[in-house]
Each structure stands twice: as structure tokens, then as C-alpha cells.
PDB file of C-alpha atoms in Angstrom:
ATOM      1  CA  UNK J 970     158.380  70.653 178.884  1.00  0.00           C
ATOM      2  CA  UNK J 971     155.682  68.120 180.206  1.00  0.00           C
ATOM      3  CA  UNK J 972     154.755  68.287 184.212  1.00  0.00           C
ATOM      4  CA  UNK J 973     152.564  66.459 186.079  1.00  0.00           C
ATOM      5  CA  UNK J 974     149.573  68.204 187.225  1.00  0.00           C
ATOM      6  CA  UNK J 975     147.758  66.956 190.126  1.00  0.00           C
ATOM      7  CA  UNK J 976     143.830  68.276 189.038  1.00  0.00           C
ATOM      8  CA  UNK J 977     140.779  66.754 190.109  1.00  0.00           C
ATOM      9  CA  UNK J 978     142.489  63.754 191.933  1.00  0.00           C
ATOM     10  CA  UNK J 979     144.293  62.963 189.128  1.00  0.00           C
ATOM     11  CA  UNK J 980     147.398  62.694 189.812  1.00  0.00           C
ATOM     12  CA  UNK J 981     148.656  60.762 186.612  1.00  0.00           C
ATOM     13  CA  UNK J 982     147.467  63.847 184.455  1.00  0.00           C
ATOM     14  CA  UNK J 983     150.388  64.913 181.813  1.00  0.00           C
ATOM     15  CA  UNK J 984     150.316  68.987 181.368  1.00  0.00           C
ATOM     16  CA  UNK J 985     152.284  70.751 178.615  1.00  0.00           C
ATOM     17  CA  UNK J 986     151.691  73.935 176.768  1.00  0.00           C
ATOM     18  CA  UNK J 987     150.890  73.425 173.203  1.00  0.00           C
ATOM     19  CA  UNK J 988     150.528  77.014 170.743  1.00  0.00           C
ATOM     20  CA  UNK J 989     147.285  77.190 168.652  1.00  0.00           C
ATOM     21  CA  UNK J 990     148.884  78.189 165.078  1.00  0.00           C
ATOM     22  CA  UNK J 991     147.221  79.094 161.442  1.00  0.00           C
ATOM     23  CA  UNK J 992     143.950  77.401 160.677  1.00  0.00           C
ATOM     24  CA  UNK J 993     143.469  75.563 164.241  1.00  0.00           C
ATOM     25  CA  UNK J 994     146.429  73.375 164.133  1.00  0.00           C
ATOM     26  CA  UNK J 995     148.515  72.729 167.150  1.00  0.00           C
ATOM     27  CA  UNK J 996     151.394  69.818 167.650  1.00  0.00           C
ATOM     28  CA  UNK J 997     150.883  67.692 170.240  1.00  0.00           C
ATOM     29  CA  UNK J 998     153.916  66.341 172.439  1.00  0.00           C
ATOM     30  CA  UNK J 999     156.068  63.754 171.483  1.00  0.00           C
ATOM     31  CA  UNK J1000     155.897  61.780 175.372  1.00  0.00           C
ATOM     32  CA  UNK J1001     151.730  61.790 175.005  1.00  0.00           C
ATOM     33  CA  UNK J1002     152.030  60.617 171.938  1.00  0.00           C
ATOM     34  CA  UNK J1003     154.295  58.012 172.685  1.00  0.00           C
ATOM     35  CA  UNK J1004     152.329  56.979 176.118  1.00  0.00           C
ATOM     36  CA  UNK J1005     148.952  57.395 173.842  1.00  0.00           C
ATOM     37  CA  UNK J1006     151.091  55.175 171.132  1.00  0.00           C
ATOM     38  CA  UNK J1007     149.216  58.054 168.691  1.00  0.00           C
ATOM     39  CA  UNK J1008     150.504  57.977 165.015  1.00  0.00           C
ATOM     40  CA  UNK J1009     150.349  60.591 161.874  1.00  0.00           C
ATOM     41  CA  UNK J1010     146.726  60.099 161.139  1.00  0.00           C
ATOM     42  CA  UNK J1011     145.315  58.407 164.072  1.00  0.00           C
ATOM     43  CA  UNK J1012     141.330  60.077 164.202  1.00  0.00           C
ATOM     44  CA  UNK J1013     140.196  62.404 167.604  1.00  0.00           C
ATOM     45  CA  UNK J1014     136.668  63.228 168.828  1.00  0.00           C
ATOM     46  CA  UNK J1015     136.827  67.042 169.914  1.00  0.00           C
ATOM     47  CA  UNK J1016     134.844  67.758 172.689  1.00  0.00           C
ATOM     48  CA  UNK J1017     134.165  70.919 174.282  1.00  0.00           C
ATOM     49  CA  UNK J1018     133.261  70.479 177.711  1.00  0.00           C
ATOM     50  CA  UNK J1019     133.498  72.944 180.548  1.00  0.00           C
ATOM     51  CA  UNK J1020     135.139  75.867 178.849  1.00  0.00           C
ATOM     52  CA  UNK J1021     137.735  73.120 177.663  1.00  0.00           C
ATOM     53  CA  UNK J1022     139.196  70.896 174.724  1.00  0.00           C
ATOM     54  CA  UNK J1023     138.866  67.279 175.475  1.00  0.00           C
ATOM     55  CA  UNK J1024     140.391  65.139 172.444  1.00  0.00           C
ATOM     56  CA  UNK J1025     139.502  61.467 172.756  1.00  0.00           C
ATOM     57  CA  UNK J1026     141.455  59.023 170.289  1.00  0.00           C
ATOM     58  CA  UNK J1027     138.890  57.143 168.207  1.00  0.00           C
ATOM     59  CA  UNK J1028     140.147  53.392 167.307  1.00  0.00           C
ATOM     60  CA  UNK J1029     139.219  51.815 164.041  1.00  0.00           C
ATOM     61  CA  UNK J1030     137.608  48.715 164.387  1.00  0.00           C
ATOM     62  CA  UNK J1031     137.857  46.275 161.323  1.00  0.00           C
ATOM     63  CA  UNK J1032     134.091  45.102 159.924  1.00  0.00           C
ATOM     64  CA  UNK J1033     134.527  41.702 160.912  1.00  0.00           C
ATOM     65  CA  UNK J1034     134.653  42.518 164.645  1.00  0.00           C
ATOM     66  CA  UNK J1035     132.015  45.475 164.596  1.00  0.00           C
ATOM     67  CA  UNK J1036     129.354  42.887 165.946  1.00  0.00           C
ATOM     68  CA  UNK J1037     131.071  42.599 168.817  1.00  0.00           C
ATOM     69  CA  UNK J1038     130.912  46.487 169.558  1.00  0.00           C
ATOM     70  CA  UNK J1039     127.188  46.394 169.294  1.00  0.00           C
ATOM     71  CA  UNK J1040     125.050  47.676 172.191  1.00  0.00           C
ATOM     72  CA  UNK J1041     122.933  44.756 172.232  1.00  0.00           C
ATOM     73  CA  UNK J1042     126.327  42.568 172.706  1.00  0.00           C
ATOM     74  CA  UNK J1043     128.018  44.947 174.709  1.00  0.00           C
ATOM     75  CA  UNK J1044     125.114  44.791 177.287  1.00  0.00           C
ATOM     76  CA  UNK J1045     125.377  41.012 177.226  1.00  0.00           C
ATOM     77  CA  UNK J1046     129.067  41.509 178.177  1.00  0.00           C
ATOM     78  CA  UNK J1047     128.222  43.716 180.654  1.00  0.00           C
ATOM     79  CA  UNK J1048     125.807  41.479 182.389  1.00  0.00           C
ATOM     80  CA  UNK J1049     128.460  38.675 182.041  1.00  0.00           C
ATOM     81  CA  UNK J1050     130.652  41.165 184.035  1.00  0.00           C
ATOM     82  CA  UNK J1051     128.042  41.269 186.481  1.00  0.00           C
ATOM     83  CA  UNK J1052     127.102  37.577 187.090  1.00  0.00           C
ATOM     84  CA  UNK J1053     130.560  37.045 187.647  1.00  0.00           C
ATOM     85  CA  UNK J1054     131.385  39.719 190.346  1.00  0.00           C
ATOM     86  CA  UNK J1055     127.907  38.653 192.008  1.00  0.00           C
ATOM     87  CA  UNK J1056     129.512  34.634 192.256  1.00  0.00           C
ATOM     88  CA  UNK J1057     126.623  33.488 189.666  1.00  0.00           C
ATOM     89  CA  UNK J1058     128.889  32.502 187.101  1.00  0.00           C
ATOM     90  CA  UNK J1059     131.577  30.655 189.577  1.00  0.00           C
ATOM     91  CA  UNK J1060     133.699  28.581 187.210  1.00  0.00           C
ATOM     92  CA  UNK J1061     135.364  28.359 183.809  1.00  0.00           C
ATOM     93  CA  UNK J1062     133.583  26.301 181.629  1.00  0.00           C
ATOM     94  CA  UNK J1063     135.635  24.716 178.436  1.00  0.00           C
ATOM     95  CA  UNK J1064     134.013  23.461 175.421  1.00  0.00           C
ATOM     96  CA  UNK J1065     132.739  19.879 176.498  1.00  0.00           C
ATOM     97  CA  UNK J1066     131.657  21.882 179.947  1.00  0.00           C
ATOM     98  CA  UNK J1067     129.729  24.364 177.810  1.00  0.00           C
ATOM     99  CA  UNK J1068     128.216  21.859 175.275  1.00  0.00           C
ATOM    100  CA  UNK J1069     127.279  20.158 178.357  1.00  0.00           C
ATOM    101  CA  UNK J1070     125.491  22.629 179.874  1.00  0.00           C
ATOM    102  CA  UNK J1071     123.622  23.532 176.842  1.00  0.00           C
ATOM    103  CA  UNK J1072     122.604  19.792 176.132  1.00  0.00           C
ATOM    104  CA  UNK J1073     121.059  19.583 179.912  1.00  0.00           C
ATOM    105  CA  UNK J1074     119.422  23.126 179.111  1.00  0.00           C
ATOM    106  CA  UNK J1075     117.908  21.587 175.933  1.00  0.00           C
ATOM    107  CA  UNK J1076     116.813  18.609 177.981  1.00  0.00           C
ATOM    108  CA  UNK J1077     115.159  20.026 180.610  1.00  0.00           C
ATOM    109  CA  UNK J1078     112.863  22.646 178.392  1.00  0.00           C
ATOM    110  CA  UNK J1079     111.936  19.154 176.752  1.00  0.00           C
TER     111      UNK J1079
END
């Protein structure tokens, strides 16, 4: 039976007790499953951390989108993120804005 279990101002936390059986396996709950969307299969990093068990799903990510997972991009994105919450990006641009922009960027390096 799942419970709630308010812990470390978390009070959104699922809590059930899962048995350890033969060679390490245990079953995990049907309802985090479900709210996880976790399938036969699906890959975990184990962590142990503080005397405890953290599993984190791992999510394959197809080869033609691993560039955008990069560190170098993923810091770009990041300092997107931040230019916009700082009011430095302040509109959306679409394509003619953007070619635009570049062509006036390209003009005044000139």
C-alpha cells in the first residue's frame, strides 16, 4: 500500500515497502511506475547516497539528437535561459527577424 510521506519538505514523496528477494531483485509498485510511466526494461542509475538507494530513470536519447545534450550546447541553453530571465533577450524573433538580425550583425563587423 503506497502513502505519502512528508520527508525533507517533500510533501509529494510516494512511500511503499518493497522486499529485497534472491539475487538483489525487488518489484517496484505498479502506481510509481505508472506516475514514472516506467516500462519492462526501462534502464536506472543506482546511487547510494546517505545510507540509501536512490534509483534515477536513465532516458535513451536517439543519435541524431545527442548534439543537443552536449555540455558545450547545454551551457549555451543555459545562458539563453539566463538572458531571458535578466530582460536581455526581450522578444521572439521569427525567421526573417532572425536573418535580420544576423545580416545587421554581419554588417556592422564589416
Amino acid at each position: 500500500m503506497a502513502t505519502k510521506a512528508p520527508e525533507r519538505g517533500q510533501e509529494d514523496m510516494l512511500k511503499e515497502k518493497i522486499t529485497l528477494r534472491k539475487r538483489g531483485q525487488f518489484t517496484l509498485p505498479k502506481n510509481m511506475m505508472d506516475e514514472l510511466n516506467l516500462k519492462e526494461g526501462d534502464a536506472f542509475d543506482a546511487i547510494l547516497e546517505d545510507g540509501k538507494i536512490v534509483l534515477v530513470p536513465l532516458v535513451e536519447i536517439p543519435a541524431d539528437q545527442a548534439w543537443f545534450w552536449t555540455e558545450e550546447w547545454q551551457a549555451d541553453e543555459r545562458e539563453v535561459e539566463q538572458h531571458i530571465r535578466e530582460g536581455i533577450i526581450s522578444k521572439e524573433m521569427d525567421l526573417d527577424d532572425v536573418m535580420g538580425h544576423l545580416d545587421k550583425l554581419m554588417s556592422d563587423s564589416e
